[in-house]
Short mmCIF file of C-alpha atoms in Angstrom, two decimals:
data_model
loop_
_atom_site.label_atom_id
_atom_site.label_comp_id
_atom_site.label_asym_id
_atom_site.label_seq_id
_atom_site.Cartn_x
_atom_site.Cartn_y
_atom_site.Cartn_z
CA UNK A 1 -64.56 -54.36 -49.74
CA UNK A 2 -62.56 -53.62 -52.92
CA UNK A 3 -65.63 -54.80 -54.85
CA UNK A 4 -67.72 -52.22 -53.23
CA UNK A 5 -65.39 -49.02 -53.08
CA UNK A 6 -65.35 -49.74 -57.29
CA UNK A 7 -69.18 -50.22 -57.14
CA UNK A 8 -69.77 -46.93 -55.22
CA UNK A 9 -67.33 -45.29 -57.35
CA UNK A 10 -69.00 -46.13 -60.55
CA UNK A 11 -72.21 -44.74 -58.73
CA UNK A 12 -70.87 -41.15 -58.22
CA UNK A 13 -70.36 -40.94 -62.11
CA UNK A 14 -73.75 -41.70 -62.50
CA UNK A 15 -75.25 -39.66 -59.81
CA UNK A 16 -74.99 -35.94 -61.11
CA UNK A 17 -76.37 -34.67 -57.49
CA UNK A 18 -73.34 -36.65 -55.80
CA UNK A 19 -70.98 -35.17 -58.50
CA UNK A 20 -72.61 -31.56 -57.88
CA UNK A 21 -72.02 -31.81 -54.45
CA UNK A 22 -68.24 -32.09 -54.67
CA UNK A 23 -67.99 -29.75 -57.18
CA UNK A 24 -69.90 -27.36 -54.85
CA UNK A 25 -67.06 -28.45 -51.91
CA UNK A 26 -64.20 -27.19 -54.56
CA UNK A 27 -63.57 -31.08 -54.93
CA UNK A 28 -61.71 -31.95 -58.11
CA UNK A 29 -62.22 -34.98 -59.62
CA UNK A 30 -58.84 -35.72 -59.86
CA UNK A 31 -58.72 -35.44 -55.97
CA UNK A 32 -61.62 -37.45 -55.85
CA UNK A 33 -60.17 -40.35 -57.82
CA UNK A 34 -57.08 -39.88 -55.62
CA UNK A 35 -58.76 -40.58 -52.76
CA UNK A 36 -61.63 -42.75 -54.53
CA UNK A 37 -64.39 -41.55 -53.68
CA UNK A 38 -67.97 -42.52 -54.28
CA UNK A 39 -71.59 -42.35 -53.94
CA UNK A 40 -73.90 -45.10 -52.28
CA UNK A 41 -77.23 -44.91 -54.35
CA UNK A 42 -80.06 -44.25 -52.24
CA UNK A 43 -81.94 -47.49 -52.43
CA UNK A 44 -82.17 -50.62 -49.42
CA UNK A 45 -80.74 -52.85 -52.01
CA UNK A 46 -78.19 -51.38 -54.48
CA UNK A 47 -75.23 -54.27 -53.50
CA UNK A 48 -77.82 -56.76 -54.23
CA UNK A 49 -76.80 -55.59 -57.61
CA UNK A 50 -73.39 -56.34 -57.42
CA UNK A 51 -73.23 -59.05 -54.65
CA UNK A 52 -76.31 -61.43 -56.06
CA UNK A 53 -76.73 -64.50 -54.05
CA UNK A 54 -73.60 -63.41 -51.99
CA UNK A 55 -75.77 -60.69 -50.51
CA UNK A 56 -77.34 -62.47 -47.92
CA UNK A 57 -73.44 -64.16 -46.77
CA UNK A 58 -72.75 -63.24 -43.58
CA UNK A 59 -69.03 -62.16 -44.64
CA UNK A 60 -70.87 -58.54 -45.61
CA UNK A 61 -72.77 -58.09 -42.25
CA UNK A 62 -69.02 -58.65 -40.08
CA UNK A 63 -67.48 -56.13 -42.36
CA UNK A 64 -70.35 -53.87 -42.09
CA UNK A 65 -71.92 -53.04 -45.58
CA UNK A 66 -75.02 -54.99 -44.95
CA UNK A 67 -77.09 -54.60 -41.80
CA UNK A 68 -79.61 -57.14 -40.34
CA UNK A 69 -82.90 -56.32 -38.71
CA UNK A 70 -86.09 -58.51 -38.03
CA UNK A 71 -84.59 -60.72 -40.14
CA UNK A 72 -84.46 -58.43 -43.44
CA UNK A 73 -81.36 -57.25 -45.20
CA UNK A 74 -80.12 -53.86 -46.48
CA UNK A 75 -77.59 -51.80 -47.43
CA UNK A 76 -75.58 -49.86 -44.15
CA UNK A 77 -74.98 -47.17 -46.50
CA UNK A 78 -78.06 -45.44 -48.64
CA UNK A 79 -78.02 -41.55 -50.14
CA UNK A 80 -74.31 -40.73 -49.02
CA UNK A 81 -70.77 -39.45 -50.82
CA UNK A 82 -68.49 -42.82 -49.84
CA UNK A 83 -65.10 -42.69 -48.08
CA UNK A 84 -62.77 -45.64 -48.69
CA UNK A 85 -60.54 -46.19 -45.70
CA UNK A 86 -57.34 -47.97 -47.25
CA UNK A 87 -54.47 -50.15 -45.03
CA UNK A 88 -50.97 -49.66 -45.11
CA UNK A 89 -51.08 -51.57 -48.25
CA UNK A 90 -53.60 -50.20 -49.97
CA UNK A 91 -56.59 -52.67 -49.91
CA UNK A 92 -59.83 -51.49 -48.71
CA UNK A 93 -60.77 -52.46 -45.20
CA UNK A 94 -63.57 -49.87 -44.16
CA UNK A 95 -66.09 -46.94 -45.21
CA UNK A 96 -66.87 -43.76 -44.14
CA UNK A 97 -69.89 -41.81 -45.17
CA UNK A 98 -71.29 -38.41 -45.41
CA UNK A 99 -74.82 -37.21 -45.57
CA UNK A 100 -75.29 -34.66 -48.87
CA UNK A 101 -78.43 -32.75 -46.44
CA UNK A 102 -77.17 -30.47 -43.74
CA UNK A 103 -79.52 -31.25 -41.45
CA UNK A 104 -79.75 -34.92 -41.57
CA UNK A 105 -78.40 -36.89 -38.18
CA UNK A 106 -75.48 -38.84 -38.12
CA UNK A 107 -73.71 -36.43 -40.31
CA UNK A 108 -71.43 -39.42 -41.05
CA UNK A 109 -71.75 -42.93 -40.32
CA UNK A 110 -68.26 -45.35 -40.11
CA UNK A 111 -67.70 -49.05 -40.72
CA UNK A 112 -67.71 -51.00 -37.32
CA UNK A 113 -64.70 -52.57 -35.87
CA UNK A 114 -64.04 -55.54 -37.53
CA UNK A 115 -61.41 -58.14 -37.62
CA UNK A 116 -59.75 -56.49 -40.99
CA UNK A 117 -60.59 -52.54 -39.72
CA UNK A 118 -59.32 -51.45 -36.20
CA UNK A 119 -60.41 -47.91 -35.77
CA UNK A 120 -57.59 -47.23 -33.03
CA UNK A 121 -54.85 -48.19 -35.14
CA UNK A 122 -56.43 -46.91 -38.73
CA UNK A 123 -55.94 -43.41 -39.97
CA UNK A 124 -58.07 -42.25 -42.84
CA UNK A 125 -55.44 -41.13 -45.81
CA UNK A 126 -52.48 -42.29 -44.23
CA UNK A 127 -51.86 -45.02 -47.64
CA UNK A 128 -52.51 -41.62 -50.00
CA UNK A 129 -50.08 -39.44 -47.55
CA UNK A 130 -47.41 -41.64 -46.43
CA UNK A 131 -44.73 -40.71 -49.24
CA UNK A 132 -45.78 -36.93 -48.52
CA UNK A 133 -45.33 -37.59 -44.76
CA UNK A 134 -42.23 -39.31 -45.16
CA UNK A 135 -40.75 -36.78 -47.98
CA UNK A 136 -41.73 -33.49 -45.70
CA UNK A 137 -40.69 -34.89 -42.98
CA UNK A 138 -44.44 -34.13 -41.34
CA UNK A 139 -47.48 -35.38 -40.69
CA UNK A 140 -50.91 -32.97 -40.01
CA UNK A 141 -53.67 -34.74 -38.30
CA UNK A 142 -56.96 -33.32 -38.87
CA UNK A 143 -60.45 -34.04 -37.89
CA UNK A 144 -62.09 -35.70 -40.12
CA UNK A 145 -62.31 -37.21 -43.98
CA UNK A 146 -63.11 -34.05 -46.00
CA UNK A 147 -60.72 -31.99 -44.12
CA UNK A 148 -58.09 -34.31 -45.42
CA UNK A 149 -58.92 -34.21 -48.67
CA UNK A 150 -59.16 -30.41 -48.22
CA UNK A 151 -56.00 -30.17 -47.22
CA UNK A 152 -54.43 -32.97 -49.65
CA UNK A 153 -55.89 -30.64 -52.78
CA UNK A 154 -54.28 -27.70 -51.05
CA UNK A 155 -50.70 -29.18 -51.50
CA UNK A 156 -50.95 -30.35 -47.73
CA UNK A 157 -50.72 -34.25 -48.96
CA UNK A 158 -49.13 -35.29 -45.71
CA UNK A 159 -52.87 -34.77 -43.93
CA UNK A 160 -54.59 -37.65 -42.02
CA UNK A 161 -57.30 -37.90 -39.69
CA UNK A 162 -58.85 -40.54 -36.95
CA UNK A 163 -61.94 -43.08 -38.33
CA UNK A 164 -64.38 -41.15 -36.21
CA UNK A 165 -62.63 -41.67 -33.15
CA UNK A 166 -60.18 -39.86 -30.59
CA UNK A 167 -56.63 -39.81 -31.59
CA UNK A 168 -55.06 -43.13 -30.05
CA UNK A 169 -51.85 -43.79 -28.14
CA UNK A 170 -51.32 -46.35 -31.49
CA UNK A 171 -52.02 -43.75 -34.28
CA UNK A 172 -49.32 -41.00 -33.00
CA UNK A 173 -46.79 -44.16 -32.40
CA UNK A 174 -47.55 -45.01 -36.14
CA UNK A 175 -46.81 -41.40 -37.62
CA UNK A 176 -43.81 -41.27 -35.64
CA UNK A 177 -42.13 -44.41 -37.39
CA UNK A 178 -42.36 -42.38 -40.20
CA UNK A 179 -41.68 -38.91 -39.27
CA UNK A 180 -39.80 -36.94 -36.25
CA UNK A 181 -42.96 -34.21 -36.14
CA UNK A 182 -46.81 -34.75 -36.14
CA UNK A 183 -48.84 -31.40 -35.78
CA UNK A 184 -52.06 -31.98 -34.54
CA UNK A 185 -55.23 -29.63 -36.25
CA UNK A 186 -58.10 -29.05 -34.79
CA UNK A 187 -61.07 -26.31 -34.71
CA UNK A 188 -61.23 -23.50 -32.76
CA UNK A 189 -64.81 -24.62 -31.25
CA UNK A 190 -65.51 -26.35 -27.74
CA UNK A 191 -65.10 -29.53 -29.82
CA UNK A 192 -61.94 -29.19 -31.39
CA UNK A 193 -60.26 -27.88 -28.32
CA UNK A 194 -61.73 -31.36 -26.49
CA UNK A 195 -59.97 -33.11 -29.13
CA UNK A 196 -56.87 -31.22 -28.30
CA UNK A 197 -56.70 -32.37 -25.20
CA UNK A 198 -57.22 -35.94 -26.61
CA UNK A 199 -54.42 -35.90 -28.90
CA UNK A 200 -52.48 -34.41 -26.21
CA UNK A 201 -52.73 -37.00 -23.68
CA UNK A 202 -52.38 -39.64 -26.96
CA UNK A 203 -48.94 -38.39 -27.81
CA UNK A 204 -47.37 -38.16 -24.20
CA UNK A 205 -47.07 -42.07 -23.74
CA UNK A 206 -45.59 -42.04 -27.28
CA UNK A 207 -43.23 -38.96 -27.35
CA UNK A 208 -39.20 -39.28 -26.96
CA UNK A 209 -36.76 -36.73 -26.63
CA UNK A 210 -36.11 -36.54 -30.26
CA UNK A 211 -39.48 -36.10 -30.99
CA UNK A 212 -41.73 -33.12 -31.88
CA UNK A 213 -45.30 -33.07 -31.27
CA UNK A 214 -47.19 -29.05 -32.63
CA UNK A 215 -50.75 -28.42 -31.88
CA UNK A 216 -52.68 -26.01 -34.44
CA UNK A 217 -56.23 -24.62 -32.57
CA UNK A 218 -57.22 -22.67 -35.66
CA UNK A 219 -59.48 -19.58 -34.76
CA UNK A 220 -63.15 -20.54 -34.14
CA UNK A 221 -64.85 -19.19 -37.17
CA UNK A 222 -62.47 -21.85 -39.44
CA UNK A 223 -61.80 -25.68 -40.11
CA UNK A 224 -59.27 -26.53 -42.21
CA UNK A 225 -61.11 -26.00 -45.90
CA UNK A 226 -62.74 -22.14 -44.53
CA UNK A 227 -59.25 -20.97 -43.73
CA UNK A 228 -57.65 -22.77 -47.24
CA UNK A 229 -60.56 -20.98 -48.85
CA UNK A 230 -60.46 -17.34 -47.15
CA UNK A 231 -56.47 -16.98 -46.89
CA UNK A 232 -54.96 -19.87 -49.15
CA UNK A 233 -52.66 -22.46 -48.65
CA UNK A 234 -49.97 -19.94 -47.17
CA UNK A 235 -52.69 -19.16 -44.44
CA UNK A 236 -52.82 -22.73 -43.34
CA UNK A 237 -49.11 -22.84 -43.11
CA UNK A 238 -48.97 -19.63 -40.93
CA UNK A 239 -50.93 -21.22 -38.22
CA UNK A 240 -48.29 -24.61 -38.67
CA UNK A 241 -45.56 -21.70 -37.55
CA UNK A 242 -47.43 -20.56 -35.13
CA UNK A 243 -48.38 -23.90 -33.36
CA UNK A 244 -48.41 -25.04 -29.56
CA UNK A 245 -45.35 -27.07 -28.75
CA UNK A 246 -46.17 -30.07 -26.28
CA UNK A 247 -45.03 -28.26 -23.40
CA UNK A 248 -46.33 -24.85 -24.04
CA UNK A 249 -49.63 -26.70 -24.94
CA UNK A 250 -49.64 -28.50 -21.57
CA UNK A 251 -49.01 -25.17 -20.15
CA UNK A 252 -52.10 -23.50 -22.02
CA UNK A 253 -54.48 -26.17 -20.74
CA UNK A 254 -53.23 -26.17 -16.98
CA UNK A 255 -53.25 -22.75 -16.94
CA UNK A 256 -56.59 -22.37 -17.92
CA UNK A 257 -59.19 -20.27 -15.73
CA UNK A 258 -56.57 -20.55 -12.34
CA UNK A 259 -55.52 -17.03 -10.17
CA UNK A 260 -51.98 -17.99 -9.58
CA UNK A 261 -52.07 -16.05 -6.65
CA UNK A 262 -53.79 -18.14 -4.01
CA UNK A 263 -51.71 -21.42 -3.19
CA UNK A 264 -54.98 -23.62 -3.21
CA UNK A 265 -54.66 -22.57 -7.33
CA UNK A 266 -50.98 -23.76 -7.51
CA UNK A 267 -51.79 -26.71 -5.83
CA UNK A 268 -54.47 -27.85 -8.27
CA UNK A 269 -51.92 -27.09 -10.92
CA UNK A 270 -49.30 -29.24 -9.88
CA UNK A 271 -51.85 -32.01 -9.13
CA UNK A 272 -53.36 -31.84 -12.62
CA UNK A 273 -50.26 -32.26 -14.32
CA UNK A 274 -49.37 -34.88 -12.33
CA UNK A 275 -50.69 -38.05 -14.93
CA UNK A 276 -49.42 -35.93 -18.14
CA UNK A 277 -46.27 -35.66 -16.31
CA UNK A 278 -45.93 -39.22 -15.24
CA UNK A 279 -46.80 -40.32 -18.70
CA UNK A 280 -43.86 -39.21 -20.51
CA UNK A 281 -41.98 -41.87 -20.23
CA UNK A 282 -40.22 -41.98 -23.07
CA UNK A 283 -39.00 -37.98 -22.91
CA UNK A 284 -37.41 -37.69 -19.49
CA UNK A 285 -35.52 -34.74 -20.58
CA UNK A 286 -38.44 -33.17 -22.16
CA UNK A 287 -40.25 -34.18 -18.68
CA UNK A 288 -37.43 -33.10 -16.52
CA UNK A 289 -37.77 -29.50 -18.39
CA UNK A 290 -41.49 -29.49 -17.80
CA UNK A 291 -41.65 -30.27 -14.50
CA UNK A 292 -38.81 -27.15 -13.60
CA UNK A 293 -41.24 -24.83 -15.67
CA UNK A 294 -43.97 -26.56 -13.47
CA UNK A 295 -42.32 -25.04 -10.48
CA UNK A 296 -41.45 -22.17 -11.34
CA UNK A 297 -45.04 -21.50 -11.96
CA UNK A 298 -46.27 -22.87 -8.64
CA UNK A 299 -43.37 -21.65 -6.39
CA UNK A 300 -42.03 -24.89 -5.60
CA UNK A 301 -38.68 -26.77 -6.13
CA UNK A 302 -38.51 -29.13 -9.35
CA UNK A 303 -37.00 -31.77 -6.75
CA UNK A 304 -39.85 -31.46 -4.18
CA UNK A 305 -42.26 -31.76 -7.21
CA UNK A 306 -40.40 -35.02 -8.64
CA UNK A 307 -40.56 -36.70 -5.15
CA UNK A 308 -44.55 -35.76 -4.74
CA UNK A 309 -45.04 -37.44 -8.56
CA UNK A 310 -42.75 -40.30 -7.04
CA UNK A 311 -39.99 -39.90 -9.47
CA UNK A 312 -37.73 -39.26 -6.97
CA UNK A 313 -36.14 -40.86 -3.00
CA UNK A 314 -36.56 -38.92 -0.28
CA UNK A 315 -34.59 -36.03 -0.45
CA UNK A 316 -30.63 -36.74 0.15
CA UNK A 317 -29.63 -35.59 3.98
CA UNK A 318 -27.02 -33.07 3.97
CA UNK A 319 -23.05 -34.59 5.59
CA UNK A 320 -23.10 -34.12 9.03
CA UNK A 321 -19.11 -32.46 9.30
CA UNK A 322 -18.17 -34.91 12.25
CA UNK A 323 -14.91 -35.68 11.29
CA UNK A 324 -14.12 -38.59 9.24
CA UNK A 325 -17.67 -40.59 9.19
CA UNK A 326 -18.44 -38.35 5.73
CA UNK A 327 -17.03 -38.39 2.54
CA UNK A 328 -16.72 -34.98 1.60
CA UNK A 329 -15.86 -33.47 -1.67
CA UNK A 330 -12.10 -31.54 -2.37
CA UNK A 331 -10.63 -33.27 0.06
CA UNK A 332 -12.11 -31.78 2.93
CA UNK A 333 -13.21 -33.30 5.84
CA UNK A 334 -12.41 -36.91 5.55
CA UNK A 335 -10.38 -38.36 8.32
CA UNK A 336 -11.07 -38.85 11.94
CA UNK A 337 -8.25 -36.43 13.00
CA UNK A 338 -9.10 -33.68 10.91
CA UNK A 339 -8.73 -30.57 12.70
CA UNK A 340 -12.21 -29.35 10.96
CA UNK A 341 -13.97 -32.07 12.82
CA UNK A 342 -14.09 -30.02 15.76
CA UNK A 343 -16.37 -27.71 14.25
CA UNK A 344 -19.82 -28.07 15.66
CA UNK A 345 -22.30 -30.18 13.18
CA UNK A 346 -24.45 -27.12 12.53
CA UNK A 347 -23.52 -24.10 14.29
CA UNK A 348 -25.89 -21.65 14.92
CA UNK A 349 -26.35 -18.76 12.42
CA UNK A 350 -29.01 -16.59 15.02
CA UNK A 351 -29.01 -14.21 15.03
CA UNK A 352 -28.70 -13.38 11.39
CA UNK A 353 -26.48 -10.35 10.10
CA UNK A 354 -28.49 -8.22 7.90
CA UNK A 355 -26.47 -8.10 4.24
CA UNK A 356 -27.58 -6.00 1.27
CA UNK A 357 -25.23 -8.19 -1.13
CA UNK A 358 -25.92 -11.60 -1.76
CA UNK A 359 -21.95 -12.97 -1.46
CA UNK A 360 -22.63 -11.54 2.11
CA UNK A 361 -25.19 -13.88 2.51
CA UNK A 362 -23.26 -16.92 1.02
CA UNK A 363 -20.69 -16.16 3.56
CA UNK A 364 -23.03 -16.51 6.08
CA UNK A 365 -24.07 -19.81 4.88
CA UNK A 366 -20.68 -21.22 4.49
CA UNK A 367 -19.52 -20.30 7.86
CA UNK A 368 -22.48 -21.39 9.40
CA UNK A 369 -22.37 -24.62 7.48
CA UNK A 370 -18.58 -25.26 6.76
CA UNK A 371 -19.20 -28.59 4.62
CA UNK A 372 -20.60 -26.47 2.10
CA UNK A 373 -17.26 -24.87 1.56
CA UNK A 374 -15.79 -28.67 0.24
CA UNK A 375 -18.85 -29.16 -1.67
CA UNK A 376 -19.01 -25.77 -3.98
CA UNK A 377 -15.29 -25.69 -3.82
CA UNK A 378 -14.88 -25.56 -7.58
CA UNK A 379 -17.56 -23.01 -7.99
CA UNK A 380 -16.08 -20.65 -5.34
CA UNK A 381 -12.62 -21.37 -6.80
CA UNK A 382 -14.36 -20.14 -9.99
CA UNK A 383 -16.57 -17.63 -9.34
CA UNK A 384 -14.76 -15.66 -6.16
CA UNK A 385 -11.02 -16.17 -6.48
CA UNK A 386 -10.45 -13.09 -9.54
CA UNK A 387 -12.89 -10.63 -7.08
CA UNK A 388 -12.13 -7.64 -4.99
CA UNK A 389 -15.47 -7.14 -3.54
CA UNK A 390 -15.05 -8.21 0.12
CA UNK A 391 -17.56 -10.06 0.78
CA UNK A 392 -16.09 -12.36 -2.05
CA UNK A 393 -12.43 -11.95 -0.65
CA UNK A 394 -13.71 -13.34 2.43
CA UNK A 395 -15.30 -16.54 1.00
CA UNK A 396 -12.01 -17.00 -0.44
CA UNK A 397 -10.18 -16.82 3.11
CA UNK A 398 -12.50 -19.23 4.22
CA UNK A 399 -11.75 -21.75 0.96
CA UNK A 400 -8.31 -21.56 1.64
CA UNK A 401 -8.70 -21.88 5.03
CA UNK A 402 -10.57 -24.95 4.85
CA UNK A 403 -8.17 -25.98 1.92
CA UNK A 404 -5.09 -25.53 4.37
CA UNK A 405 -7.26 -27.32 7.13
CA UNK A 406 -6.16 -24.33 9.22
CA UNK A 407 -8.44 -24.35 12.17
CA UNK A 408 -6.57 -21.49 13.60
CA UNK A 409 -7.19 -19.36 10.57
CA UNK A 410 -10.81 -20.56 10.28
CA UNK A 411 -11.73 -19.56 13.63
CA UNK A 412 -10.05 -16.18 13.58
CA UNK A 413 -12.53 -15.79 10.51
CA UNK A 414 -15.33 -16.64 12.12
CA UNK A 415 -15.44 -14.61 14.78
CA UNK A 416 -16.77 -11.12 13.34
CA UNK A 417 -19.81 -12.91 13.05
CA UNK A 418 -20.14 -14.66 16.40
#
């Protein structure tokens, strides 16, 4: 493969209509030699050149230069400007190529999987960009070849893209064992935002906590190299301030087309987020935050949302106050004797006083349900103990009451609102 990249290298010098069209793309040749770029004469037979009698070895049909049909052999590649695809290491292992006529079908054609070149694991300029990646602490994943190299010649040198394929599970998990944040670029068109969604659902298997994943939908009338060209390289990195976080982008796409009025549209919501959701698994506190903005948007509780994605029991029955079967907290409520135990399990709170303040209502609830009173007894300690209002100096008679285990006192408080 090494043998060829130098080959089709050689040919680009040679071939002033290759070397025109790059200058035409604002391609430097210094960029080009960077990333080694090349020109595959258009002939059947050009490698014959090169290869001789090792052109018919079946070693160059598994790695995909040479194709086989009918029993007659030719060059895969014919009439296009040559990507090598280099390893970790540097050493050739595939090809992409690009058509030089707009209108010509595939517009580029990619090396097959083969046992030295796996395409889900692969990124193209990932060998050029790693010490950029590493030193910026970022890595941009584009869309394809030239919008690396685009980008690279624009100072962005941490750039990579996918070998013609969706964004893998494997590719994010290998930028991220080199960098904390990978911003994923795309196109504003209905194919870019596609491959959004893609890289989305990539990164959330892959993501942790200390983790960032940024999502850059450029507007539709640019790629990468129309945006570099019309507002510079400081364009470019406005839209890397002004990208999608993971959540927020997860947000965008739910939200997408739904009335948020009508519970049949919340419900969808909840139950489209459901796999992103349960795919996190690495970034439970990310998830955990998600899922609470999740309800908030579809009127629900985060709990009752956890236990529908089964991340969660049953929900946790409340301490019947019986008297010494519970373990309450503060204290309260523990023995068999205790003079609260008389206290019926859940008295009845019907009918309801109407209050305008809400420590009114919170009085309500802990007289109607005294083991709340053990339970939030730091907070009301905390929150009530310093205030005049009294609704509030009530809820206080009622912590001390229950503090003292005064039933006398307790009842004699309780019985404005019987």
């Amino acid at each position: 493969m090494g043998e060829a990249a130098a080959f089709y290298t050689e040919q680009l010098r040679r071939n002033a209509g290759a070397s025109d069209y790059l200058k035409n793309r604002c391609i430097s040749a210094a960029t080009a030699a960077k990333f080694g770029l090349g020109y595959s004469p258009d002939d059947w037979h050009p490698l014959q050149t090169l290869f001789g009698e090792k052109y018919s070895d079946r070693a160059l049909e598994e790695c995909g230069l040479v194709n086989v049909r009918n029993d007659r052999r030719y060059d895969a590649f014919r009439g296009r400007i040559m990507f090598p695809i280099r390893n970790a290491k540097g050493l050739v292992i595939g090809f992409g190529a690009r058509t030089m006529n707009g209108d010509e079908q595939p517009k580029y054609l990619n090396s097959p999987e083969t046992p030295i070149s796996h395409k889900g694991s692969e990124l193209y300029g990932y060998f050029e960009g790693r010490e950029a990646i590493y030193g910026k602490g970022r890595a941009i994943v584009c869309e394809g070849y030239m919008d690396v190299i685009q980008l690279s010649q624009a100072g962005f040198e941490e750039a990579v893209a996918a070998l013609g394929t969706s964004i893998t599970p494997e590719h994010v998990r290998k930028l991220f064992k080199l960098t904390d944040s990978v911003y994923f670029s795309f196109d504003g068109d209905a194919a870019g935002r596609k491959a959004a969604r893609r890289a989305l659902e990539a990164a959330l298997p892959v993501i942790t906590d200390v983790q960032k994943a940024g999502f850059i939908i450029l507007p539709p009338e640019h790629d990468p190299d129309s945006l570099i060209k019309a507002e510079g390289a400081e364009g470019f990195e406005r839209q890397i301030e002004k990208a999608y976080g993971l959540t927020d982008f997860m947000k965008k796409l739910l939200l997408e087309g739904k009335e948020f009025m009508y519970a049949e549209e919340r419900a969808k919501l909840v139950a489209e987020a459901k796999p992103w959701v349960l795919s996190m698994q690495h970034a439970p506190i990310l998830r955990l935050a998600f899922i609470r903005e999740l309800a908030g948007i579809a009127r629900l509780q985060a709990d009752d949302i956890e236990r529908q994605y089964g991340l969660a029991g049953a929900a946790p029955s409340r301490p019947s106050f019986d008297g010494g079967r519970q373990q309450g907290r503060g204290g309260f409520a523990r023995r068999r004797d205790d003079r609260f135990s008389r206290w019926p399990v859940k008295p009845a709170p019907e009918p309801r006083v109407r209050v305008k303040d809400v420590r009114e209502r919170m009085l309500q609830c802990l007289l109607s349900y005294p083991h709340l009173v053990s339970e939030f007894s730091h907070s009301i300690e905390e929150e009530f103990l310093s205030s005049t209002h009294p609704a509030a100096e009530r809820i206080i008679e009622v912590w001390r009451a229950a503090a003292a285990e005064d039933e006398e006192e307790a009842a004699s408080i309780l019985l404005p609102f019987s």
